[in-house]
Short mmCIF file of C-alpha atoms and ligand atoms in Angstrom, two decimals:
data_model
loop_
_atom_site.label_atom_id
_atom_site.label_comp_id
_atom_site.label_asym_id
_atom_site.label_seq_id
_atom_site.Cartn_x
_atom_site.Cartn_y
_atom_site.Cartn_z
CA MET A 276 -34.98 50.03 -64.78
CA THR A 277 -36.51 53.50 -64.05
CA VAL A 278 -34.68 56.83 -64.66
CA THR A 279 -33.89 57.02 -60.75
CA GLU A 280 -32.39 53.65 -60.43
CA GLU A 281 -30.72 54.39 -63.62
CA LYS A 282 -29.03 57.60 -61.65
CA THR A 283 -28.82 55.60 -58.60
CA SER A 284 -26.62 52.99 -60.33
CA LYS A 285 -24.45 55.50 -62.39
CA THR A 286 -23.82 57.82 -59.44
CA SER A 287 -22.92 54.84 -57.04
CA ALA A 288 -22.21 51.74 -59.35
CA PHE A 289 -24.91 50.17 -57.52
CA ASP A 290 -26.78 48.05 -59.72
CA VAL A 291 -29.90 46.80 -57.77
CA TYR A 292 -30.80 43.94 -60.54
CA ALA A 293 -27.46 42.53 -60.02
CA LEU A 294 -27.50 42.33 -56.78
CA ARG A 295 -30.97 41.18 -56.20
CA LYS A 296 -29.77 37.83 -58.16
CA GLU A 297 -27.70 37.36 -55.36
CA PHE A 298 -30.55 36.57 -52.74
CA PRO A 299 -32.34 33.26 -53.93
CA ILE A 300 -35.44 33.96 -52.12
CA LEU A 301 -36.40 37.09 -54.23
CA SER A 302 -37.06 34.76 -57.36
CA GLU A 303 -39.81 32.94 -55.29
CA THR A 304 -43.43 33.41 -56.24
CA VAL A 305 -45.89 33.75 -53.74
CA TYR A 306 -49.68 32.89 -54.94
CA GLY A 307 -48.43 32.97 -58.24
CA LYS A 308 -47.14 36.33 -57.88
CA PRO A 309 -43.29 37.71 -57.68
CA LEU A 310 -42.28 37.98 -54.11
CA VAL A 311 -42.02 41.82 -53.06
CA TYR A 312 -40.69 41.72 -49.78
CA LEU A 313 -40.88 44.70 -48.03
CA ASP A 314 -40.50 43.62 -44.19
CA ASN A 315 -36.77 43.86 -44.30
CA ALA A 316 -37.19 45.62 -40.50
CA ALA A 317 -38.60 42.41 -38.90
CA THR A 318 -35.50 40.38 -40.97
CA THR A 319 -33.65 40.53 -44.01
CA GLN A 320 -33.35 37.91 -46.82
CA LYS A 321 -30.12 36.72 -46.89
CA PRO A 322 -27.45 36.36 -49.95
CA GLN A 323 -26.15 33.34 -51.45
CA ALA A 324 -22.74 34.22 -49.90
CA VAL A 325 -24.23 33.66 -46.40
CA ILE A 326 -26.45 30.79 -47.29
CA ASP A 327 -22.83 29.29 -48.96
CA THR A 328 -20.70 30.00 -45.95
CA LEU A 329 -23.24 28.50 -44.00
CA VAL A 330 -23.19 24.81 -45.85
CA ARG A 331 -19.45 25.36 -46.15
CA TYR A 332 -19.69 25.26 -42.52
CA TYR A 333 -21.43 22.31 -41.98
CA THR A 334 -20.15 20.11 -44.66
CA THR A 335 -16.20 20.97 -44.08
CA ILE A 336 -15.56 22.29 -40.27
CA ASN A 337 -18.29 21.66 -38.09
CA ALA A 338 -17.10 21.06 -34.48
CA ASN A 339 -17.05 22.48 -31.09
CA ILE A 340 -15.11 25.70 -30.34
CA HIS A 341 -12.17 26.86 -27.98
CA ARG A 342 -11.59 23.37 -26.38
CA GLY A 343 -10.80 20.79 -28.90
CA VAL A 344 -7.08 20.07 -29.96
CA HIS A 345 -8.62 18.07 -33.14
CA ARG A 346 -8.42 19.62 -36.96
CA LEU A 347 -11.85 20.78 -37.19
CA SER A 348 -12.13 22.23 -33.65
CA VAL A 349 -9.15 24.47 -34.53
CA LEU A 350 -10.83 25.67 -38.04
CA ALA A 351 -14.22 26.21 -36.52
CA THR A 352 -12.65 28.25 -33.74
CA ARG A 353 -10.21 30.32 -35.96
CA GLU A 354 -13.26 31.15 -38.37
CA HIS A 355 -15.55 32.01 -35.41
CA GLU A 356 -12.81 34.48 -33.86
CA ASN A 357 -12.02 35.80 -37.47
CA ALA A 358 -15.95 36.67 -37.48
CA ARG A 359 -15.67 38.58 -34.01
CA LYS A 360 -12.49 40.39 -35.74
CA THR A 361 -15.06 41.33 -38.71
CA VAL A 362 -17.46 42.55 -36.00
CA GLN A 363 -14.78 44.62 -34.63
CA LYS A 364 -13.68 46.55 -37.47
CA PHE A 365 -17.51 46.62 -38.89
CA ILE A 366 -18.40 48.94 -35.87
CA ASN A 367 -14.84 50.08 -35.22
CA ALA A 368 -14.41 48.59 -31.94
CA LYS A 369 -11.08 49.44 -30.39
CA GLY A 370 -10.57 45.32 -29.55
CA SER A 371 -12.46 42.19 -30.43
CA GLU A 372 -12.57 41.43 -26.50
CA GLU A 373 -15.28 44.25 -26.75
CA ILE A 374 -17.44 41.79 -28.76
CA VAL A 375 -19.36 39.47 -27.12
CA PHE A 376 -21.89 37.37 -29.06
CA VAL A 377 -25.24 36.92 -27.94
CA ARG A 378 -28.32 35.68 -29.71
CA GLY A 379 -29.55 38.74 -30.50
CA CYS A 380 -30.25 42.92 -29.77
CA THR A 381 -32.70 41.51 -27.09
CA GLU A 382 -30.19 39.37 -25.47
CA ALA A 383 -27.57 42.12 -25.96
CA ILE A 384 -29.87 44.27 -23.99
CA ASN A 385 -30.79 42.19 -21.27
CA LEU A 386 -27.25 41.24 -20.70
CA VAL A 387 -26.44 44.84 -19.75
CA ALA A 388 -29.53 45.23 -17.69
CA ASP A 389 -29.01 42.27 -15.96
CA SER A 390 -25.02 42.27 -15.39
CA TRP A 391 -24.46 45.93 -15.43
CA GLY A 392 -27.56 46.79 -13.72
CA ARG A 393 -26.95 44.24 -10.77
CA GLN A 394 -23.66 46.02 -10.12
CA ASN A 395 -24.66 49.77 -11.08
CA ILE A 396 -28.35 50.45 -10.28
CA HIS A 397 -29.88 50.97 -6.68
CA ALA A 398 -33.25 52.26 -5.40
CA GLY A 399 -33.81 55.82 -6.34
CA ASP A 400 -31.61 55.60 -9.20
CA GLU A 401 -33.14 56.33 -13.15
CA ILE A 402 -32.98 54.73 -16.19
CA LEU A 403 -33.83 57.08 -19.19
CA ILE A 404 -35.23 55.63 -22.59
CA THR A 405 -37.21 57.35 -25.28
CA HIS A 406 -40.95 57.07 -26.25
CA MET A 407 -39.69 55.23 -29.31
CA GLU A 408 -37.83 52.36 -28.10
CA HIS A 409 -38.52 48.65 -28.65
CA HIS A 410 -39.98 46.27 -26.01
CA SER A 411 -36.32 45.14 -25.71
CA ASN A 412 -35.09 48.40 -24.88
CA ILE A 413 -38.14 48.74 -22.27
CA VAL A 414 -38.84 45.64 -20.62
CA PRO A 415 -35.41 44.53 -19.38
CA TRP A 416 -35.12 48.20 -17.55
CA GLN A 417 -38.50 47.59 -16.17
CA LEU A 418 -37.53 44.05 -14.67
CA LEU A 419 -34.35 45.78 -13.60
CA CYS A 420 -36.28 48.55 -11.94
CA GLU A 421 -38.71 45.68 -9.99
CA ARG A 422 -35.81 44.22 -8.54
CA THR A 423 -33.67 47.15 -7.53
CA GLY A 424 -36.80 49.85 -6.78
CA ALA A 425 -35.17 52.48 -9.23
CA SER A 426 -37.09 53.82 -11.97
CA ILE A 427 -37.68 54.36 -15.62
CA LYS A 428 -38.02 58.05 -17.21
CA VAL A 429 -39.03 58.67 -20.62
CA VAL A 430 -37.93 61.50 -23.37
CA PRO A 431 -41.18 62.51 -25.33
CA VAL A 432 -41.22 62.16 -29.06
CA SER A 433 -42.77 65.06 -30.95
CA ASP A 434 -45.63 64.46 -33.45
CA SER A 435 -43.46 64.35 -36.58
CA GLY A 436 -41.84 61.47 -34.62
CA GLU A 437 -38.57 63.11 -33.29
CA LEU A 438 -37.07 63.09 -29.90
CA ILE A 439 -37.28 66.47 -28.10
CA PHE A 440 -33.75 67.31 -27.17
CA GLU A 441 -34.95 70.00 -24.75
CA GLU A 442 -37.09 67.47 -22.83
CA TYR A 443 -34.18 65.15 -22.70
CA GLU A 444 -31.92 67.52 -21.20
CA LYS A 445 -34.55 68.51 -18.48
CA LEU A 446 -34.94 64.73 -17.75
CA LEU A 447 -31.16 64.09 -17.46
CA SER A 448 -30.26 64.42 -13.75
CA PRO A 449 -27.50 63.33 -11.43
CA LYS A 450 -30.19 60.27 -10.89
CA THR A 451 -29.68 58.86 -14.38
CA LYS A 452 -27.48 56.29 -14.55
CA ILE A 453 -27.87 54.73 -18.17
CA VAL A 454 -29.68 56.27 -21.08
CA GLY A 455 -31.05 53.63 -23.74
CA ILE A 456 -31.67 55.05 -26.84
CA THR A 457 -32.57 53.42 -30.38
CA HIS A 458 -30.27 54.78 -33.34
CA LEU A 459 -33.10 54.21 -36.05
CA SER A 460 -36.56 53.92 -34.94
CA SER A 461 -38.10 50.34 -36.50
CA ALA A 462 -41.62 52.12 -36.27
CA LEU A 463 -40.78 55.59 -37.60
CA GLY A 464 -37.77 55.61 -39.59
CA THR A 465 -36.57 58.38 -37.27
CA ILE A 466 -32.72 58.67 -37.27
CA ASN A 467 -31.85 60.06 -33.91
CA PRO A 468 -28.79 62.37 -33.90
CA ILE A 469 -27.16 60.19 -30.83
CA GLU A 470 -23.99 61.75 -30.71
CA LYS A 471 -25.45 64.49 -28.93
CA TYR A 472 -27.80 62.55 -26.80
CA ILE A 473 -24.62 60.81 -25.91
CA LYS A 474 -22.13 63.70 -25.18
CA LEU A 475 -24.76 65.00 -22.77
CA ALA A 476 -25.52 61.87 -21.02
CA HIS A 477 -21.75 61.36 -20.21
CA ASP A 478 -21.69 65.03 -19.01
CA ALA A 479 -24.40 63.91 -16.40
CA GLY A 480 -22.26 61.01 -15.67
CA ALA A 481 -24.57 58.61 -16.96
CA LYS A 482 -23.50 55.72 -19.16
CA VAL A 483 -25.24 55.03 -22.82
CA LEU A 484 -26.57 52.01 -24.37
CA ILE A 485 -27.34 52.49 -28.10
CA ASP A 486 -30.00 50.00 -29.82
CA GLY A 487 -28.33 49.61 -33.22
CA ALA A 488 -30.91 46.66 -34.40
CA GLN A 489 -32.07 49.01 -37.14
CA SER A 490 -29.42 51.04 -37.84
CA VAL A 491 -26.68 48.91 -38.37
CA PRO A 492 -27.85 47.47 -41.84
CA HIS A 493 -28.38 50.65 -43.24
CA ILE A 494 -25.74 53.51 -41.53
CA LYS A 495 -22.34 53.35 -41.24
CA VAL A 496 -21.40 53.00 -37.21
CA ASP A 497 -18.20 54.11 -35.65
CA VAL A 498 -18.45 53.15 -32.01
CA GLN A 499 -15.41 54.89 -31.17
CA ALA A 500 -16.63 58.08 -32.88
CA LEU A 501 -19.90 57.52 -31.13
CA ASP A 502 -18.45 56.99 -27.73
CA CYS A 503 -21.21 55.07 -26.80
CA ASP A 504 -20.64 52.39 -23.84
CA PHE A 505 -22.77 49.90 -25.46
CA PHE A 506 -24.18 49.07 -28.48
CA ALA A 507 -26.50 46.11 -29.29
CA PHE A 508 -27.76 44.61 -32.64
CA SER A 509 -29.11 41.55 -34.37
CA GLY A 510 -27.43 39.43 -37.39
CA HIS A 511 -30.70 38.72 -38.99
CA LYS A 512 -31.31 42.18 -39.64
CA VAL A 513 -27.94 42.76 -41.16
CA TYR A 514 -28.37 39.88 -44.01
CA GLY A 515 -26.84 37.28 -41.56
CA PRO A 516 -28.45 34.04 -39.68
CA THR A 517 -30.92 34.14 -36.48
CA GLY A 518 -29.93 33.57 -33.20
CA ILE A 519 -26.79 35.64 -33.64
CA GLY A 520 -26.04 39.25 -32.34
CA VAL A 521 -23.78 41.54 -30.85
CA LEU A 522 -23.20 43.64 -27.74
CA TYR A 523 -20.72 45.94 -27.96
CA GLY A 524 -19.08 47.42 -24.67
CA LYS A 525 -16.00 49.38 -23.83
CA ARG A 526 -13.59 47.16 -22.36
CA GLU A 527 -13.33 48.83 -19.11
CA ILE A 528 -17.08 48.50 -18.42
CA LEU A 529 -17.11 45.04 -19.68
CA GLU A 530 -14.37 43.97 -17.18
CA ALA A 531 -15.77 45.35 -14.05
CA MET A 532 -19.19 43.63 -15.04
CA PRO A 533 -20.27 40.45 -13.12
CA PRO A 534 -20.81 37.46 -15.70
CA TYR A 535 -24.39 36.89 -16.87
CA GLN A 536 -25.17 33.36 -17.17
CA GLY A 537 -22.77 30.54 -15.78
CA GLY A 538 -21.64 27.45 -17.52
CA GLY A 539 -18.54 25.91 -19.88
CA ASP A 540 -16.62 28.63 -21.67
CA MET A 541 -17.10 31.40 -19.35
CA ILE A 542 -14.84 30.31 -16.77
CA SER A 543 -10.99 30.13 -16.32
CA SER A 544 -11.24 27.48 -13.39
CA VAL A 545 -13.89 25.90 -11.50
CA THR A 546 -13.70 24.21 -8.12
CA PHE A 547 -16.62 23.46 -5.63
CA GLU A 548 -15.68 26.23 -3.62
CA LYS A 549 -14.81 29.10 -6.34
CA THR A 550 -14.96 29.84 -9.74
CA LEU A 551 -12.52 32.13 -11.56
CA TYR A 552 -14.17 33.41 -14.78
CA ASN A 553 -12.43 33.57 -17.96
CA ALA A 554 -10.93 36.62 -20.08
CA LEU A 555 -13.43 38.88 -22.26
CA PRO A 556 -15.45 38.42 -24.01
CA TYR A 557 -15.92 34.67 -23.10
CA LYS A 558 -16.84 35.83 -19.52
CA PHE A 559 -20.09 36.43 -21.08
CA GLU A 560 -20.25 33.37 -23.50
CA ALA A 561 -21.28 30.97 -21.20
CA GLY A 562 -21.89 27.64 -22.81
CA THR A 563 -21.21 26.23 -26.63
CA PRO A 564 -22.32 29.45 -28.71
CA HIS A 565 -24.12 29.77 -32.17
CA ILE A 566 -20.77 28.88 -34.15
CA GLU A 567 -22.25 28.99 -37.49
CA GLY A 568 -24.38 32.04 -36.48
CA ALA A 569 -21.02 33.81 -35.92
CA ILE A 570 -19.46 32.68 -39.03
CA GLY A 571 -22.47 33.46 -41.26
CA LEU A 572 -22.80 36.98 -39.49
CA GLY A 573 -18.87 37.58 -40.43
CA SER A 574 -19.86 36.54 -43.74
CA ALA A 575 -22.95 38.76 -44.15
CA ILE A 576 -20.81 41.68 -43.18
CA ASP A 577 -17.92 40.91 -45.62
CA TRP A 578 -20.85 40.81 -48.16
CA LEU A 579 -22.58 44.19 -46.85
CA GLU A 580 -19.31 45.79 -47.07
CA SER A 581 -18.23 44.44 -50.56
CA VAL A 582 -21.58 46.28 -51.76
CA GLY A 583 -20.65 49.19 -49.66
CA ILE A 584 -22.92 50.69 -47.19
CA ASP A 585 -22.65 54.33 -48.58
CA ALA A 586 -23.99 52.82 -51.59
CA VAL A 587 -26.88 50.82 -49.96
CA ALA A 588 -27.89 53.77 -48.00
CA ALA A 589 -28.07 56.38 -51.07
CA HIS A 590 -30.15 53.54 -52.83
CA GLU A 591 -32.55 53.12 -49.90
CA HIS A 592 -32.78 57.16 -49.41
CA ASP A 593 -33.72 57.40 -52.90
CA LEU A 594 -36.48 54.49 -52.50
CA LEU A 595 -37.54 56.18 -49.32
CA GLU A 596 -38.41 59.50 -51.07
CA TYR A 597 -40.07 57.83 -54.16
CA ALA A 598 -42.26 55.42 -51.63
CA THR A 599 -43.25 58.40 -49.70
CA SER A 600 -44.32 60.92 -52.17
CA LYS A 601 -46.06 57.82 -54.14
CA LEU A 602 -47.89 56.58 -51.03
CA LEU A 603 -48.84 60.28 -49.95
CA GLU A 604 -50.87 60.55 -53.36
CA ILE A 605 -53.45 58.18 -51.98
CA ASP A 606 -56.23 59.40 -50.57
CA GLY A 607 -56.93 58.58 -46.47
CA LEU A 608 -53.22 57.38 -46.50
CA LYS A 609 -51.27 58.92 -43.19
CA ILE A 610 -47.74 58.13 -42.99
CA TYR A 611 -46.33 58.25 -39.30
CA GLY A 612 -42.73 59.39 -38.93
CA GLU A 613 -41.91 62.08 -40.66
CA ALA A 614 -38.32 63.06 -39.21
CA LYS A 615 -35.88 65.12 -41.17
CA GLU A 616 -33.61 62.09 -40.94
CA LYS A 617 -35.47 59.20 -41.78
CA GLY A 618 -34.33 55.33 -42.38
CA ALA A 619 -36.41 53.60 -45.32
CA ILE A 620 -39.35 52.90 -43.03
CA ILE A 621 -42.94 53.89 -43.96
CA SER A 622 -45.13 53.30 -41.37
CA PHE A 623 -48.79 54.16 -42.33
CA THR A 624 -52.76 53.84 -41.66
CA LEU A 625 -55.51 54.02 -44.44
CA GLU A 626 -58.59 55.64 -42.99
CA GLY A 627 -61.43 53.28 -41.69
CA ILE A 628 -59.46 50.36 -42.59
CA HIS A 629 -57.37 47.96 -39.93
CA PRO A 630 -53.78 47.45 -40.90
CA HIS A 631 -54.40 43.95 -40.52
CA ASP A 632 -56.53 43.77 -43.54
CA ILE A 633 -54.12 45.91 -45.50
CA GLY A 634 -51.54 43.26 -44.57
CA THR A 635 -53.73 40.49 -45.73
CA ILE A 636 -54.71 41.97 -49.05
CA LEU A 637 -51.49 42.89 -49.64
CA ASP A 638 -50.14 39.40 -49.03
CA GLN A 639 -52.76 38.06 -51.62
CA ASP A 640 -50.63 40.10 -54.31
CA GLY A 641 -47.20 38.57 -53.05
CA VAL A 642 -46.60 42.01 -51.23
CA ALA A 643 -45.00 41.34 -47.65
CA ILE A 644 -45.32 43.93 -45.20
CA ARG A 645 -45.62 44.28 -41.68
CA THR A 646 -48.51 45.12 -39.41
CA GLY A 647 -49.16 45.35 -35.95
CA HIS A 648 -47.86 47.44 -32.97
CA HIS A 649 -44.35 46.62 -33.98
CA CYS A 650 -43.03 45.93 -30.56
CA VAL A 651 -43.14 49.72 -29.77
CA GLN A 652 -47.02 49.74 -28.06
CA PRO A 653 -46.25 52.87 -26.04
CA LEU A 654 -45.36 54.67 -29.38
CA MET A 655 -48.62 53.48 -30.64
CA ASP A 656 -50.35 54.56 -27.71
CA ARG A 657 -48.30 58.24 -28.11
CA TYR A 658 -49.85 58.27 -31.75
CA CYS A 659 -53.36 56.80 -30.13
CA ILE A 660 -53.36 54.26 -32.78
CA PRO A 661 -53.32 50.35 -32.33
CA ALA A 662 -51.34 49.45 -34.95
CA THR A 663 -49.98 50.59 -38.49
CA ALA A 664 -49.00 48.95 -41.60
CA ARG A 665 -44.96 49.38 -42.28
CA ALA A 666 -43.08 48.66 -45.27
CA SER A 667 -39.55 48.32 -44.69
CA LEU A 668 -36.78 48.43 -47.70
CA ALA A 669 -33.50 47.04 -47.93
CA CYS A 670 -31.01 47.45 -50.50
CA TYR A 671 -32.57 44.81 -52.82
CA ASN A 672 -36.08 46.66 -53.39
CA THR A 673 -36.70 48.38 -56.28
CA HIS A 674 -38.90 51.42 -57.38
CA GLU A 675 -41.35 48.98 -59.20
CA GLU A 676 -41.93 47.16 -56.21
CA ILE A 677 -42.63 50.30 -54.72
CA ASP A 678 -45.03 50.60 -57.49
CA ALA A 679 -46.68 47.54 -56.81
CA LEU A 680 -47.07 48.28 -53.15
CA ALA A 681 -49.08 51.67 -54.28
CA LYS A 682 -50.97 49.47 -56.76
CA SER A 683 -51.71 47.42 -53.76
CA ILE A 684 -52.92 49.69 -51.29
CA LEU A 685 -55.50 51.11 -54.05
CA LYS A 686 -56.76 47.81 -54.41
CA VAL A 687 -57.34 47.71 -50.55
CA ILE A 688 -59.32 51.02 -50.54
CA GLU A 689 -61.40 49.66 -53.41
CA VAL A 690 -62.07 46.39 -51.73
CA PHE A 691 -63.32 48.57 -48.74
CA SER A 692 -65.07 51.38 -50.56
C1 LIG B 863 -35.08 48.88 -32.72
C2 LIG B 863 -35.04 47.47 -32.50
N1 LIG B 863 -34.68 47.08 -31.45
C3 LIG B 863 -34.45 45.73 -30.85
C4 LIG B 863 -35.22 44.75 -31.51
C5 LIG B 863 -35.14 43.49 -31.21
O1 LIG B 863 -34.40 42.25 -32.03
P1 LIG B 863 -34.39 41.08 -32.23
O2 LIG B 863 -35.54 40.82 -32.03
O3 LIG B 863 -33.53 40.59 -33.11
O4 LIG B 863 -33.52 40.59 -30.59
C6 LIG B 863 -35.91 44.96 -32.68
C7 LIG B 863 -36.37 44.23 -33.61
O5 LIG B 863 -37.21 44.38 -34.42
C8 LIG B 863 -35.66 46.25 -33.28
O6 LIG B 863 -36.47 46.96 -34.50
#
């Protein structure tokens, strides 16, 4: 154990080595080398507790939900709805009817753009997003603009990777109907001070959607305290299964919105003449949902809360500081994203070496990072770069893994020198 890890574990009772044992995949080797998994912003690995939940679901209670009277259907329905309550408590929503299960953060934003947007956005209206948004918080709004004649305005980002609040103030106007803003940037690591952005948007009469895909695994989220109108995130980035995500919406807003998709479960009655829709949240959950995904997400949240999100955040912050200073010692390495408030994401380039080459050579050492535009092409354009290499950390990463990353980067430089 390094001195820092000893310090972290003493101050927060956080034992990263014990925690790692809960993740079977972390003992895998890649080309005979220990896996160093640093691609957590893309997806997190799953603890045994979540894997066990999925196996238990399929081996003991698998059934379709909401419409069966038989025992298994009742059990599966109960667990599915309990998972909804777990999510509700996790983000402190007022009611579980405000938690809509969707495929992921992307679908959550599409649902809002499609349903809320169809009802509330008209020609001449403006949708305000930021220069650091993921494509999933850009393209759904573009599709909406194409349909309605509305337009998109963009809050600029400073050289250090922070949103420029004064520009936001200028861009907000009575035409602004909704603000879409990421809580934690997937490429820069910036943690945006969303409270003040939400307050100002509300003062201007606009709704606010927060993209919480990257924040939820690392920051305690309280949607009531934030007072956001919508909050979106994906299960697979918070130690849960893929194919499940959450749209939180304030009850009165969701109630006023038309359904997003039609089909079974989202109705209360159907005739050929007229269909009456189901109550919240089922109005937005057409068809058989991802039952085991929701239950697995509930299990992931229970697991994360048992570890303690504050302890996770402290450990990751410690790792981020260590990694930042270690990588900055490397000649020719430039870090993109130097905000004062940062999550454990480090995007970097090496002078004269394409990020894909960095990723490929690191992979040979068992070090998994992400390279490319990270689905934030406008942000890459802002910094006049085609791509970066990105190391993104999670609760199970260690200082030794950061050392392995740095060592492997030095090897890349050697290969290209
Ligand atoms: C900030 C941000 N928003 C949205 C998404 C989309 O998430 P998903 O692909 O799980 O829907 C991602 C994925 O990387 C992200 O980083």
